[in-house]
């Protein structure tokens, strides 16, 4: 049973560039959420996608955008990268929009901005 | 605005001892309280969760205690083992929300 997979595992970019991160949800899951985890901190919610629509968004600027595809996989796009965007980006999947559905996390993409 | 305060930031416990991590939150609009465990280089994994209408939940060596009136909840790890060494996050989910709000984490080290 495949869990949540994310690619790439590591990425190095420079300020001002754009980046796309990818996520395949756990088999059978249809909802994808993205989180940003700075070093030594807890993950912070970016947004959640269900039925190819953004359902909820955290306190992140419009430079952060996403997409969900018909096969439930998802992409996170970040434009005009800043040094402060350096973090571990985590994807989590769950089943439906049920209130207490457990979220399963991937191992993340480590993004470094130079 | 930090909605959940987690303590301690780090914890060292001897093998076989009890590890206790505490969390306090600031309002009552939450309906689900999971704890996540994260090993270095890995994503967080759900450990145990509780609803606010339950005061205690036990799964194996792990117990959540929940005090709704005090807006506090805690994780107890009995008979702590070196394999429990990880970072633990208390998490809140808002009622009617899909967002998980994480505490800052507690780094647990269990020494032999």
Short mmCIF file of N, CA, C and O in Angstrom, two decimals, chain B residues 3-5 23-27 30-34 66 73 90-94 99-103:
data_model
loop_
_atom_site.label_atom_id
_atom_site.label_comp_id
_atom_site.label_asym_id
_atom_site.label_seq_id
_atom_site.Cartn_x
_atom_site.Cartn_y
_atom_site.Cartn_z
N UNK B 3 -1.83 29.63 18.63
CA UNK B 3 -3.06 29.13 19.22
C UNK B 3 -2.82 27.98 20.17
O UNK B 3 -3.70 27.65 20.96
N UNK B 4 -1.67 27.35 20.09
CA UNK B 4 -1.35 26.23 20.97
C UNK B 4 0.07 26.40 21.49
O UNK B 4 0.98 26.69 20.73
N UNK B 5 0.23 26.24 22.80
CA UNK B 5 1.53 26.34 23.44
C UNK B 5 1.93 24.97 23.96
O UNK B 5 1.19 24.37 24.74
N UNK B 23 0.24 20.55 26.48
CA UNK B 23 -0.19 21.57 25.53
C UNK B 23 -1.38 22.34 26.08
O UNK B 23 -2.22 21.76 26.77
N UNK B 24 -1.42 23.62 25.77
CA UNK B 24 -2.53 24.47 26.17
C UNK B 24 -2.99 25.27 24.96
O UNK B 24 -2.16 25.69 24.15
N UNK B 25 -4.28 25.46 24.83
CA UNK B 25 -4.80 26.20 23.68
C UNK B 25 -5.64 27.37 24.15
O UNK B 25 -6.03 27.45 25.33
N UNK B 26 -5.95 28.25 23.20
CA UNK B 26 -6.45 29.58 23.60
C UNK B 26 -7.93 29.82 23.37
O UNK B 26 -8.47 30.80 23.84
N UNK B 27 -8.60 28.99 22.60
CA UNK B 27 -10.04 29.17 22.48
C UNK B 27 -10.69 27.80 22.37
O UNK B 27 -10.01 26.78 22.40
N UNK B 30 -12.18 24.16 18.74
CA UNK B 30 -11.45 23.03 18.20
C UNK B 30 -12.21 21.75 18.51
O UNK B 30 -12.81 21.62 19.57
N UNK B 31 -12.18 20.79 17.57
CA UNK B 31 -12.97 19.58 17.79
C UNK B 31 -12.20 18.29 17.62
O UNK B 31 -12.79 17.21 17.63
N UNK B 32 -10.89 18.40 17.49
CA UNK B 32 -10.09 17.19 17.27
C UNK B 32 -8.67 17.51 17.69
O UNK B 32 -8.13 18.56 17.32
N UNK B 33 -8.07 16.59 18.50
CA UNK B 33 -6.77 16.86 19.10
C UNK B 33 -5.85 15.67 18.87
O UNK B 33 -5.71 14.80 19.72
N UNK B 34 -5.18 15.62 17.71
CA UNK B 34 -4.24 14.53 17.46
C UNK B 34 -2.83 14.87 17.94
O UNK B 34 -2.49 16.03 18.13
N UNK B 66 -7.16 14.85 28.62
CA UNK B 66 -7.75 16.07 28.07
C UNK B 66 -8.58 16.77 29.15
O UNK B 66 -9.43 16.13 29.77
N UNK B 73 -4.22 19.69 27.29
CA UNK B 73 -4.16 18.27 27.06
C UNK B 73 -2.70 17.83 27.06
O UNK B 73 -1.79 18.65 26.84
N UNK B 90 1.76 18.37 19.45
CA UNK B 90 0.33 18.40 19.71
C UNK B 90 -0.31 19.24 18.61
O UNK B 90 0.31 20.18 18.10
N UNK B 91 -1.50 18.88 18.23
CA UNK B 91 -2.15 19.47 17.07
C UNK B 91 -3.60 19.76 17.39
O UNK B 91 -4.24 19.02 18.14
N UNK B 92 -4.11 20.83 16.82
CA UNK B 92 -5.51 21.19 16.96
C UNK B 92 -6.17 21.21 15.60
O UNK B 92 -5.53 21.57 14.60
N UNK B 93 -7.44 20.86 15.55
CA UNK B 93 -8.22 21.05 14.34
C UNK B 93 -9.46 21.86 14.69
O UNK B 93 -10.21 21.49 15.59
N UNK B 94 -9.66 22.97 13.99
CA UNK B 94 -10.80 23.83 14.27
C UNK B 94 -12.10 23.20 13.84
O UNK B 94 -12.16 22.50 12.82
N UNK B 99 -8.02 22.54 8.54
CA UNK B 99 -6.63 22.89 8.82
C UNK B 99 -6.18 22.29 10.14
O UNK B 99 -6.89 22.34 11.14
N UNK B 100 -4.96 21.73 10.14
CA UNK B 100 -4.33 21.28 11.38
C UNK B 100 -3.39 22.38 11.85
O UNK B 100 -2.60 22.90 11.06
N UNK B 101 -3.47 22.73 13.13
CA UNK B 101 -2.58 23.73 13.74
C UNK B 101 -1.63 23.00 14.68
O UNK B 101 -2.07 22.40 15.66
N UNK B 102 -0.34 23.03 14.37
CA UNK B 102 0.67 22.30 15.12
C UNK B 102 1.29 23.17 16.21
O UNK B 102 1.50 24.38 16.02
N UNK B 103 1.63 22.53 17.35
CA UNK B 103 2.49 23.17 18.33
C UNK B 103 3.91 23.21 17.79
O UNK B 103 4.19 22.70 16.69
#
